[in-house]
């Protein structure tokens, strides 16, 4: 199916989830996860109206983002890094991306802060939390997340936007709900304790199989790949 038809179907489901939760459709930003897909698909997605894209690998992003610059510049497109970032690739990440959703250590945050300062910009970031406590997954563990939040909020070249998680994959989307709630509870606690600016309220959670549940639980950024672009050969 064409990307614009997939998008229309997703938007209907977003609207329905918003209605169930008594939320405003405009509060939810769809991040189109274009990893593994060619620039022609990104062009099609931009034509369909999408303006925020997610990539998870620096090397792939370093080919796509500059190639699309003439078009993305014209349409004010933003690129979010949604994959794990190694320190040695941090400079390239700060050069390429408009936001990094995967900050999960103070060391990485400090490195990004230094680089953003050098490049004369303020970089929007999200804190990635490993809500499922899965050993193979990136993300700060929940018990250390508030401390990291307080520290990152003090870094002047970073703009702390909020929180991000990739919960355990469960075929039954409703079973993921407690993990989404856990991320929201961290956000609420950080705001209640005044650990970060009140702007740091975004919740990036929900993917193709569970975004409706994530919206019911307060997601403000949903990251959608498969439902928009189709199945991937690799992740
Ligand atoms: C690939 C990826 C997505 C999109 O997953 P789909 O199931 O294809 O929608 C979302 N978030 C992250 C961090 C990803 O790596």
Coordinates of C-alpha atoms and ligand atoms in Angstrom, one line a residue:
X1 CA 0.0 0.0 0.0
X2 CA 1.1 3.6 -0.6
X3 CA 2.6 5.4 2.4
X4 CA -0.2 8.0 2.3
X5 CA -2.8 5.3 2.6
X6 CA -0.9 3.7 5.5
X7 CA -0.6 7.1 7.1
X8 CA -4.4 7.7 6.8
X9 CA -5.1 4.4 8.5
X10 CA -2.6 5.2 11.3
X11 CA -4.1 8.7 11.8
X12 CA -7.5 7.2 12.2
X13 CA -6.2 4.9 14.9
X14 CA -4.4 7.8 16.6
X15 CA -7.6 9.8 16.6
X16 CA -9.6 6.9 18.0
X17 CA -7.0 6.4 20.8
X18 CA -7.0 10.1 21.6
X19 CA -10.8 10.0 21.8
X20 CA -10.8 7.1 24.2
X21 CA -8.3 8.8 26.4
X22 CA -9.9 12.3 26.2
X23 CA -6.8 13.7 24.6
X24 CA -6.2 16.1 21.8
X25 CA -4.9 14.6 18.4
X26 CA -2.5 17.5 18.1
X27 CA -0.6 16.4 21.2
X28 CA 0.7 13.3 19.4
X29 CA 3.6 13.6 17.0
X30 CA 4.2 10.7 14.7
X31 CA 7.9 10.0 14.2
X32 CA 8.2 8.1 10.9
X33 CA 10.9 5.5 11.5
X34 CA 12.6 5.3 8.1
X35 CA 15.5 3.1 9.1
X36 CA 16.4 0.6 6.3
X37 CA 14.0 2.3 3.9
X38 CA 15.4 4.3 0.9
X39 CA 15.3 8.1 0.5
X40 CA 12.5 7.7 -2.1
X41 CA 10.2 6.4 0.7
X42 CA 11.1 9.4 2.9
X43 CA 10.3 11.7 0.0
X44 CA 6.9 10.0 -0.4
X45 CA 6.3 10.3 3.4
X46 CA 7.2 14.0 3.2
X47 CA 4.7 14.4 0.3
X48 CA 2.1 12.7 2.5
X49 CA 2.7 15.3 5.2
X50 CA 5.1 13.7 7.6
X51 CA 7.7 16.1 9.1
X52 CA 9.6 14.1 11.8
X53 CA 11.7 11.1 11.0
X54 CA 13.6 8.6 13.1
X55 CA 16.8 6.8 12.2
X56 CA 18.7 4.4 14.4
X57 CA 22.2 4.1 12.8
X58 CA 24.6 6.9 12.3
X59 CA 26.2 5.4 9.2
X60 CA 22.8 5.1 7.5
X61 CA 21.7 8.5 8.6
X62 CA 24.9 10.0 7.3
X63 CA 24.0 8.9 3.8
X64 CA 20.3 9.7 3.9
X65 CA 20.0 13.0 5.8
X66 CA 22.4 15.0 3.7
X67 CA 21.0 13.5 0.5
X68 CA 17.5 14.7 1.5
X69 CA 18.6 18.1 2.7
X70 CA 17.2 20.2 -0.2
X71 CA 13.7 18.8 0.4
X72 CA 13.8 18.5 4.2
X73 CA 15.1 22.0 4.5
X74 CA 12.2 23.3 2.5
X75 CA 9.7 21.5 4.6
X76 CA 11.3 22.0 8.0
X77 CA 11.7 18.3 8.6
X78 CA 13.3 17.1 11.8
X79 CA 15.5 14.0 12.3
X80 CA 15.5 12.2 15.6
X81 CA 18.1 9.6 16.6
X82 CA 16.2 6.7 18.1
X83 CA 19.0 4.1 18.2
X84 CA 21.8 3.5 20.7
X85 CA 24.6 6.0 20.4
X86 CA 28.3 5.1 21.0
X87 CA 30.5 7.9 22.3
X88 CA 32.8 7.8 19.3
X89 CA 29.9 8.5 16.9
X90 CA 28.5 11.3 19.1
X91 CA 30.0 14.2 17.0
X92 CA 28.4 12.9 13.8
X93 CA 25.1 12.5 15.6
X94 CA 25.1 16.1 16.9
X95 CA 25.9 17.3 13.4
X96 CA 23.2 15.2 11.7
X97 CA 20.3 15.1 14.1
X98 CA 17.8 17.6 15.4
X99 CA 17.2 15.5 18.6
X100 CA 18.7 12.5 20.3
X101 CA 16.1 10.3 22.0
X102 CA 18.5 7.8 23.4
X103 CA 20.5 9.5 26.2
X104 CA 21.0 6.8 28.8
X105 CA 24.1 7.8 30.8
X106 CA 25.6 11.0 32.2
X107 CA 28.8 10.3 30.3
X108 CA 27.0 10.3 27.0
X109 CA 24.9 13.4 28.0
X110 CA 28.1 15.3 28.9
X111 CA 29.7 14.4 25.6
X112 CA 26.7 15.6 23.7
X113 CA 26.6 18.7 25.7
X114 CA 30.3 19.5 25.0
X115 CA 29.8 18.8 21.2
X116 CA 26.6 20.9 21.0
X117 CA 28.5 23.7 22.7
X118 CA 31.3 23.4 20.2
X119 CA 28.9 23.4 17.3
X120 CA 27.0 26.4 18.8
X121 CA 23.7 24.6 19.2
X122 CA 21.3 23.5 21.9
X123 CA 20.4 19.8 21.3
X124 CA 17.0 18.5 22.3
X125 CA 17.3 15.2 24.1
X126 CA 15.2 12.5 25.6
X127 CA 16.2 10.1 28.4
X128 CA 15.9 6.5 27.4
X129 CA 14.7 4.2 30.1
X130 CA 14.9 0.4 30.1
X131 CA 11.6 -0.1 31.7
X132 CA 11.6 -3.8 31.2
X133 CA 15.0 -4.3 32.8
X134 CA 16.0 -6.4 29.8
X135 CA 19.8 -7.0 29.8
X136 CA 20.1 -6.8 26.0
X137 CA 18.5 -3.4 25.8
X138 CA 19.9 0.1 26.1
X139 CA 18.4 2.6 28.5
X140 CA 19.0 3.7 32.0
X141 CA 17.5 1.5 34.6
X142 CA 14.4 3.0 36.2
X143 CA 15.9 3.3 39.7
X144 CA 18.7 5.5 38.4
X145 CA 16.5 7.5 35.9
X146 CA 15.5 10.4 38.2
X147 CA 19.1 11.1 39.2
X148 CA 20.1 11.2 35.5
X149 CA 17.2 13.5 34.8
X150 CA 18.4 16.0 37.4
X151 CA 22.0 15.9 36.1
X152 CA 21.0 16.2 32.4
X153 CA 18.7 19.1 33.1
X154 CA 21.7 21.1 34.3
X155 CA 23.6 20.7 31.0
X156 CA 23.2 24.1 29.3
X157 CA 23.7 22.9 25.7
X158 CA 21.1 20.2 26.0
X159 CA 17.4 20.8 26.0
X160 CA 15.7 18.0 28.0
X161 CA 12.5 17.3 26.2
X162 CA 11.3 14.2 28.1
X163 CA 11.5 10.5 28.2
X164 CA 11.7 7.6 25.8
X165 CA 11.4 3.8 26.1
X166 CA 11.4 0.6 24.0
X167 CA 9.5 -1.8 26.3
X168 CA 9.6 -5.6 25.9
X169 CA 8.0 -6.7 22.7
X170 CA 4.7 -8.5 23.6
X171 CA 2.3 -9.7 20.9
X172 CA -0.6 -8.6 23.1
X173 CA -0.2 -4.8 23.1
X174 CA -2.3 -4.4 26.2
X175 CA 0.3 -6.3 28.2
X176 CA 2.7 -3.5 27.4
X177 CA 0.5 -1.0 29.2
X178 CA 2.3 -1.3 32.6
X179 CA 5.6 -0.3 31.0
X180 CA 4.1 2.8 29.4
X181 CA 2.6 3.7 32.8
X182 CA 6.0 3.3 34.4
X183 CA 7.6 5.8 32.0
X184 CA 4.8 8.2 32.6
X185 CA 5.2 7.8 36.4
X186 CA 8.9 8.7 36.1
X187 CA 8.0 11.8 34.0
X188 CA 5.4 12.8 36.6
X189 CA 7.8 12.3 39.5
X190 CA 10.6 14.3 37.9
X191 CA 8.2 17.2 37.3
X192 CA 6.7 16.9 40.8
X193 CA 10.2 17.0 42.4
X194 CA 11.2 19.9 40.1
X195 CA 14.2 17.9 38.8
X196 CA 13.8 19.4 35.3
X197 CA 12.1 22.2 33.6
X198 CA 8.4 21.9 33.1
X199 CA 9.1 21.6 29.3
X200 CA 10.6 18.2 29.9
X201 CA 7.2 16.5 29.6
X202 CA 7.3 14.5 26.4
X203 CA 6.8 10.8 26.4
X204 CA 8.2 8.9 23.4
X205 CA 6.6 5.5 23.5
X206 CA 4.6 3.2 21.3
X207 CA 5.6 1.5 18.0
X208 CA 3.6 -0.1 15.2
X209 CA 2.1 -2.8 17.3
X210 CA 1.3 -0.9 20.5
X211 CA 1.0 2.8 19.7
X212 CA -2.7 3.0 20.5
X213 CA -2.1 1.7 24.0
X214 CA 0.8 4.1 24.4
X215 CA -1.4 7.0 23.4
X216 CA -4.0 5.9 26.0
X217 CA -1.1 6.1 28.5
X218 CA 0.0 9.5 27.5
X219 CA 2.5 9.2 24.6
X220 CA 3.3 12.5 22.9
X221 CA 5.7 10.9 20.4
X222 CA 5.0 7.6 18.7
X223 CA 7.6 6.0 16.6
X224 CA 6.2 4.1 13.7
X225 CA 8.1 2.1 11.0
X226 CA 6.4 -1.0 9.8
X227 CA 2.8 0.2 9.8
X228 CA 3.9 3.2 7.6
X229 CA 6.6 1.8 5.3
X230 CA 6.0 -1.9 5.4
X231 CA 8.1 -4.8 6.7
X232 CA 11.8 -4.5 7.1
X233 CA 14.4 -7.0 5.9
X234 CA 16.5 -6.3 9.0
X235 CA 16.2 -4.0 12.0
Ligands
LIG1 C1 12.6 0.3 14.6 C2 12.1 1.1 15.8 C3 10.8 1.6 15.9 C4 9.7 1.3 14.9 O1 9.3 0.0 15.0 P1 8.0 -0.6 14.2 O2 7.6 -1.7 15.0 O3 8.6 -0.9 12.8 O4 7.0 0.5 14.1 C5 10.5 2.4 17.0 N1 11.4 2.7 17.9 C6 12.7 2.3 17.8 C7 13.7 2.7 18.9 C8 13.1 1.5 16.8 O5 14.4 1.0 16.7

